[in-house]
Coordinates of C-alpha atoms in Angstrom, one line a residue:
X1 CA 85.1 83.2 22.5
X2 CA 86.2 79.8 23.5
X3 CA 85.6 76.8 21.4
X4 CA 82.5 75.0 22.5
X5 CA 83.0 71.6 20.6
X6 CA 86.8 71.8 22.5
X7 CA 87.1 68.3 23.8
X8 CA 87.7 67.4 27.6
X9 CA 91.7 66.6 28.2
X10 CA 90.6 62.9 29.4
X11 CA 94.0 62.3 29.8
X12 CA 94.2 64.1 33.2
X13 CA 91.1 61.4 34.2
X14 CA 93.5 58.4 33.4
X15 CA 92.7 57.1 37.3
X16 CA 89.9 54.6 39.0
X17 CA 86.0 55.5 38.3
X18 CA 84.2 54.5 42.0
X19 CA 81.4 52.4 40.9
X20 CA 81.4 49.1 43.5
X21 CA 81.6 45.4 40.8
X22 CA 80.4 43.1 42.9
X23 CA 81.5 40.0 40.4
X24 CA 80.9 38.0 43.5
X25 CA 77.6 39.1 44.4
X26 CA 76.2 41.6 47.3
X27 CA 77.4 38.6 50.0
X28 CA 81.4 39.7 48.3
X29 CA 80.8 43.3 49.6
X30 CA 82.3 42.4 53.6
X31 CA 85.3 41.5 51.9
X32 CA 85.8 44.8 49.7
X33 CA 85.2 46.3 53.0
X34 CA 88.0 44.9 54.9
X35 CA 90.2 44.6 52.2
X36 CA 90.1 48.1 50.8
X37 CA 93.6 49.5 49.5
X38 CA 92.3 52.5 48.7
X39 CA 91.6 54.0 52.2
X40 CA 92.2 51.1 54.8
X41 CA 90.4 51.7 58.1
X42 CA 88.2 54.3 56.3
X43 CA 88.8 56.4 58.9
X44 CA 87.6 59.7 56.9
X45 CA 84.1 58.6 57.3
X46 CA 81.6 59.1 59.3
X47 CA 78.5 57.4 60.5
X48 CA 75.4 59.5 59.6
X49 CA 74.2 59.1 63.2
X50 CA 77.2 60.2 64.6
X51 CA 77.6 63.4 62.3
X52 CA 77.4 66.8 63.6
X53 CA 78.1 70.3 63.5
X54 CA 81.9 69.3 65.4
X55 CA 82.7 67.1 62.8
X56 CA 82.9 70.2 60.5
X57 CA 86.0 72.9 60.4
X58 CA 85.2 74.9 63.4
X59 CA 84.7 77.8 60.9
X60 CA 81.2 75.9 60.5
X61 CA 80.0 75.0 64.0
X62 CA 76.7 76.1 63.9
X63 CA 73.4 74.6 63.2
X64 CA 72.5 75.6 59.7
X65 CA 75.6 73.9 58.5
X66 CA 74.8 70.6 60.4
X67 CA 70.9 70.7 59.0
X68 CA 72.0 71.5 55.7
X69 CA 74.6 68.4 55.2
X70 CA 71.7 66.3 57.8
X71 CA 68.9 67.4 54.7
X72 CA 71.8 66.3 51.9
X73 CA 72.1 63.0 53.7
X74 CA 68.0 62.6 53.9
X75 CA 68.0 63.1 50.0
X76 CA 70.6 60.9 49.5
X77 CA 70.4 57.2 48.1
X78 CA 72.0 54.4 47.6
X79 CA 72.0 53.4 43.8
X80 CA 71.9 49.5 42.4
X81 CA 72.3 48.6 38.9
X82 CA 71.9 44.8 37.5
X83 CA 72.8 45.4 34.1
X84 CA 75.5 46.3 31.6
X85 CA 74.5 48.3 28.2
X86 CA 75.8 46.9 25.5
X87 CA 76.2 50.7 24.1
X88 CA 78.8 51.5 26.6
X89 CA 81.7 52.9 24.5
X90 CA 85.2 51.1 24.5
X91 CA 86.9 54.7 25.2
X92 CA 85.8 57.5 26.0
X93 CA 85.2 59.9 22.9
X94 CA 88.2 60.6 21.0
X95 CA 90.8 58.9 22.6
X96 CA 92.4 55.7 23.9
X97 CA 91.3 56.1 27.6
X98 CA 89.1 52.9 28.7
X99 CA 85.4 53.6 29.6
X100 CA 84.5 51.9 32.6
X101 CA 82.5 48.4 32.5
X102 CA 83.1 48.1 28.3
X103 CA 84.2 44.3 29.4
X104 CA 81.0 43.4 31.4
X105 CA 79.0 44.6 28.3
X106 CA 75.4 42.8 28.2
X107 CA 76.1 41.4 31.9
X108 CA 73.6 41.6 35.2
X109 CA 76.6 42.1 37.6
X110 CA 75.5 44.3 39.7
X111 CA 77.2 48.1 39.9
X112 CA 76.4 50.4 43.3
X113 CA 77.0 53.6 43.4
X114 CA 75.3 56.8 44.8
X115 CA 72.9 59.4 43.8
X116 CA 70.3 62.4 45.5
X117 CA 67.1 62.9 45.2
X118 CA 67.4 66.2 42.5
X119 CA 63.6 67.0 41.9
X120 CA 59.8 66.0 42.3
X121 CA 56.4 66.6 40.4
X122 CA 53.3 65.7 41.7
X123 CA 50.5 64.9 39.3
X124 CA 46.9 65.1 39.7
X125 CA 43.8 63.7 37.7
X126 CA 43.0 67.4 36.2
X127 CA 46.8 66.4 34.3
X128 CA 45.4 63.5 32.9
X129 CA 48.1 61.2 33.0
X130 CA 48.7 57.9 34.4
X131 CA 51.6 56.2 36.4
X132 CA 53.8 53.7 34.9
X133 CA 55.7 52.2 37.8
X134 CA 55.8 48.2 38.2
X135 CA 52.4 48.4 40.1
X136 CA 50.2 50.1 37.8
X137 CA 51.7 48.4 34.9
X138 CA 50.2 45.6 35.2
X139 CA 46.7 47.3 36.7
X140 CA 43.4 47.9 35.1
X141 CA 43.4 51.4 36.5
X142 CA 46.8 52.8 36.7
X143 CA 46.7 55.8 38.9
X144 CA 45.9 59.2 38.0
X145 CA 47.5 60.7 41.6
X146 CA 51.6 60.0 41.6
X147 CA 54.6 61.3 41.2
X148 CA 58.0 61.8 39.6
X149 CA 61.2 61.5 41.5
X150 CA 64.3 62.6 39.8
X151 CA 67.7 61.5 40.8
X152 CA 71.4 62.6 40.1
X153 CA 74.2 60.3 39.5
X154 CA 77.4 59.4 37.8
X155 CA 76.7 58.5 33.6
X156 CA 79.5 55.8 34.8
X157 CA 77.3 54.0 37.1
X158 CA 73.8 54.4 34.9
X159 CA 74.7 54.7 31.3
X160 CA 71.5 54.8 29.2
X161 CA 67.7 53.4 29.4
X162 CA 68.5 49.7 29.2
X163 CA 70.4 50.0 32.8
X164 CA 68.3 52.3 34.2
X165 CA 65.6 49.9 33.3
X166 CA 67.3 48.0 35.9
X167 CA 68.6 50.5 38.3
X168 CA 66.9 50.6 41.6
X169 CA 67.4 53.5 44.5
X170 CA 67.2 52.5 47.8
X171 CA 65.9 55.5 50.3
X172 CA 66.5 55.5 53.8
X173 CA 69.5 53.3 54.0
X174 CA 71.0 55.3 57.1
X175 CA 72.0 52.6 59.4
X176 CA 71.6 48.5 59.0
X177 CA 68.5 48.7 60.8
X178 CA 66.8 51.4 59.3
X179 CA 63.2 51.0 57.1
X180 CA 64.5 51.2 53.6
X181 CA 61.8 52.3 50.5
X182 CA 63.1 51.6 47.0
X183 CA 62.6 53.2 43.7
X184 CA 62.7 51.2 40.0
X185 CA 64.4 52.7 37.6
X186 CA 62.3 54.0 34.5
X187 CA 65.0 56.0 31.7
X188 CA 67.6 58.2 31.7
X189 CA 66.5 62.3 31.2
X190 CA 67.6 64.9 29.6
X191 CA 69.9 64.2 26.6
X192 CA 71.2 60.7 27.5
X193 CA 74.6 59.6 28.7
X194 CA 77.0 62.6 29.6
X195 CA 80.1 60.6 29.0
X196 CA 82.1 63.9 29.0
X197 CA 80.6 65.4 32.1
X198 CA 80.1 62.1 33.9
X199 CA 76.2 63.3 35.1
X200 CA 73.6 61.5 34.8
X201 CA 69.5 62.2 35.5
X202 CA 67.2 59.4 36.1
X203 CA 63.6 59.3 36.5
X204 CA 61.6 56.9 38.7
X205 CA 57.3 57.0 38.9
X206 CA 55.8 56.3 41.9
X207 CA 52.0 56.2 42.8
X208 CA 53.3 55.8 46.7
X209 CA 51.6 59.7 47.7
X210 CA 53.3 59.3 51.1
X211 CA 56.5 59.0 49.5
X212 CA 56.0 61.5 46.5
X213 CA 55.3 63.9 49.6
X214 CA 57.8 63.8 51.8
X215 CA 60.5 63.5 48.8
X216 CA 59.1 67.0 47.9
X217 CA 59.5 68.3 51.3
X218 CA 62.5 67.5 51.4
X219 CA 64.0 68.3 48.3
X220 CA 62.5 72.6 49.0
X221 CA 64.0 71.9 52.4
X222 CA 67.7 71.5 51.4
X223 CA 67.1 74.1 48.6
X224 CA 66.2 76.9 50.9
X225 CA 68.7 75.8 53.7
X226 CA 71.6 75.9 50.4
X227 CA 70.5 79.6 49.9
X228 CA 70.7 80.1 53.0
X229 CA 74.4 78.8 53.9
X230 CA 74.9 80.8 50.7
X231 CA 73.8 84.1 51.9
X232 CA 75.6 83.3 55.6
X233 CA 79.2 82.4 54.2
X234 CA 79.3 84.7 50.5
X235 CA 81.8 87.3 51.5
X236 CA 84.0 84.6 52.7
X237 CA 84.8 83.7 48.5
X238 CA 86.5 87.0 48.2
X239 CA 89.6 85.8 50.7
X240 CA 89.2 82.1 49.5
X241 CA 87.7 80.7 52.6
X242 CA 84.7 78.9 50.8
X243 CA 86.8 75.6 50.0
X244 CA 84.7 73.3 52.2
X245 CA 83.4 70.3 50.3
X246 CA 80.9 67.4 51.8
X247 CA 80.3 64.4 50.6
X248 CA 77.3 61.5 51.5
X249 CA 78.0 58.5 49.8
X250 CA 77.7 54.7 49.9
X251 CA 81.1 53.3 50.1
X252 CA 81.1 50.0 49.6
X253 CA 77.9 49.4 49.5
X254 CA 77.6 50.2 53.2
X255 CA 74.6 52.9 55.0
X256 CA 75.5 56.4 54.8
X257 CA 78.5 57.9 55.4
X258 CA 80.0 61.6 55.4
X259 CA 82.6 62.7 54.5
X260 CA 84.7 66.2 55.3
X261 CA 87.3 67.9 53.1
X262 CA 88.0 70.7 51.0
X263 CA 88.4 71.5 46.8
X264 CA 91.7 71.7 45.8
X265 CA 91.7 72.8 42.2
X266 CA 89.3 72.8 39.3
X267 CA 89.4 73.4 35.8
X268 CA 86.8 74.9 33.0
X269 CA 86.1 74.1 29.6
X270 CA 83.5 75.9 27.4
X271 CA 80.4 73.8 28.0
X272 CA 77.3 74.0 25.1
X273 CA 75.6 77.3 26.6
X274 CA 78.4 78.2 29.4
X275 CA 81.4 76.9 31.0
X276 CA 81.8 73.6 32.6
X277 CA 83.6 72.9 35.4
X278 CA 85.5 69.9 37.4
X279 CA 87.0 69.7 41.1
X280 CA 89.6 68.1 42.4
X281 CA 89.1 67.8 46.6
X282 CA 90.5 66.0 49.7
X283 CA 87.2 64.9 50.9
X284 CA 87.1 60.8 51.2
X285 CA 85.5 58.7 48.6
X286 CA 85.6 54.8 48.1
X287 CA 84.0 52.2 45.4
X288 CA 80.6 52.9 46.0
X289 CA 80.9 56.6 46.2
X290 CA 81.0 57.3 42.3
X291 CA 77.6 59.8 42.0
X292 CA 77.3 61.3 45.4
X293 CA 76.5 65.0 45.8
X294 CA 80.2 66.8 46.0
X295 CA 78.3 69.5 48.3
X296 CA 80.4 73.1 48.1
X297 CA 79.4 76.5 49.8
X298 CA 78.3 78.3 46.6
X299 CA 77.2 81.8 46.0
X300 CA 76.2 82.1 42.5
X301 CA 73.3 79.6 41.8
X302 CA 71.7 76.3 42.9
X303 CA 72.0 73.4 41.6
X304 CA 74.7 71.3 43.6
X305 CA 74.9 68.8 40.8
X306 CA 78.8 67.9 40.5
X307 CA 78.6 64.1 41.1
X308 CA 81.6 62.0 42.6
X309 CA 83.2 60.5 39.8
X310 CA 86.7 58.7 40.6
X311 CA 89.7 59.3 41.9
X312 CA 93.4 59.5 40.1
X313 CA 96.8 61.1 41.4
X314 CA 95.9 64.1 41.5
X315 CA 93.2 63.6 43.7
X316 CA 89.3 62.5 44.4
X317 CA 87.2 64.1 41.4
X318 CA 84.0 65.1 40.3
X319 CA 81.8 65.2 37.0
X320 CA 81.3 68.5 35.5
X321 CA 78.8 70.9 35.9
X322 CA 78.3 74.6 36.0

């Protein structure tokens, strides 16, 4: 039996986590944009409005493959944090590698990244509990009919409570002239800051019923149409053919984009109840990217919860998950 309190070999992380600084302010953003080292041109992403089935290997020209990666996109948001904890560790545990943002400790310059809608519940007055988001706060009758919303991201781009505190999602941020609806950030969920795994779960309340709704719609939807590109594809796992990974992200702080690759290489450790696992992929990231969905053809389970987490020389990488 493997050694569950075995540390994470951080040295092979020694690289670039892909949260977006903006030292200079959203207005700085154009300029990151143009002046990107990292992938000049960005010509390995694509427009959400200009995404379909084609743009995948031709092994995947059909449309439950386009749908599912359209309903990843539809979940996906663009994440905006104003403030630095002051409990963000100089290194990461046990070693000498830097954690990111140590120096902006106790700062409000603001962090982007990207996260997915995970999860929803729905409350009714027979539960008996109220909503806290900013609205009913500050009401005389909070309301007894709202929602949760759950969303996945990098622990590097929302560390604990105090930054989720001031963390919002934006929702809908497809195109620069699309309606946007955004979420303010409540805590963090579910054990804290992962440093080691890099995943992070925040929760938002929201008494906006059309919104709670539709979130919940579409959350079931890309869970049944995962199962289902699951069931279509699982024999293909046996002759390593299932390598394709997908990612929707907001590089640079710009509207959606996707991006088409494949995993490379991964490696396990022995998580607390099972093993733990990271990949390594082609599929294009940039600053702004760090939490996306890193969307693979699975057979087993789920959950679809690795988050984007940086890159180094060995490649783009994700956080750990099962």
């Amino acid at each position: 039996m493997g050694n569950v309190n075995k540390k994470p070999e951080f040295s092979t992380l020694t690289g670039n986590h892909e949260a977006e600084m903006c030292y200079g302010g959203e207005a700085d953003l154009h300029t990151r944009v143009t002046d990107c080292k990292k992938n000049p041109g960005h010509k390995g992403f694509i427009p959400l409005k200009d995404f379909n089935a084609s743009c995948l290997p031709s092994r995947y020209h059909n449309d439950l493959m386009s749908e599912t990666i359209k309903a990843l996109a539809a979940l996906t948001v663009q994440v905006k944090s104003e403030f630095t904890s002051l409990e963000r560790p100089e290194f990461y545990p046990d070693t000498q590698v830097p954690y990111p943002c140590y120096k902006d400790r106790g700062s409000h310059v603001m962090r982007l990244g990207t996260g997915r809608v995970w999860y929803v519940i729905k409350y009714t007055e027979s539960d008996r509990k109220s909503c806290r988001c900013a609205k009913c706060q500050v009401s005389a009758t909070p309301s007894k009919v709202w929602g949760k919303v759950f969303v996945t991201t990098a622990t590097h781009v929302v560390f604990d409570d105090s930054e989720a505190r001031q963390t919002r999602c934006v929702l809908g941020f497809d195109d620069n002239k699309s309606p946007v609806v955004s979420l303010d950030g409540w805590e963090v969920k579910w054990g804290g800051a992962n440093i080691e795994g890099d995943r992070c779960y925040l929760r938002y309340e929201t008494c906006d019923l059309e919104l709670v709704d539709e979130l919940d719609k579409m959350w079931r939807h890309f869970d049944h149409l995962c199962w289902k590109v699951s069931e279509k594809y699982k024999y293909g796992r046996f002759f390593g053919l299932n390598k394709l990974t997908v990612i929707v992200s907001h590089p640079h702080g710009c509207p959606k984009q996707v991006s088409v690759g494949q995993w490379t290489h991964k490696r396990e450790r022995d998580g607390v109840n099972s093993k733990v696992t990271r990949y390594w992929y082609t599929t294009c990231t940039c600053p702004g990217s760090s939490g996306a969905t890193v969307y693979r053809l699975r057979h087993d389970e789920w959950f679809y919860l690795h988050p984007h987490s940086g890159s180094n020389p060995e490649g783009n990488y994700s956080g750990e998950c099962v």
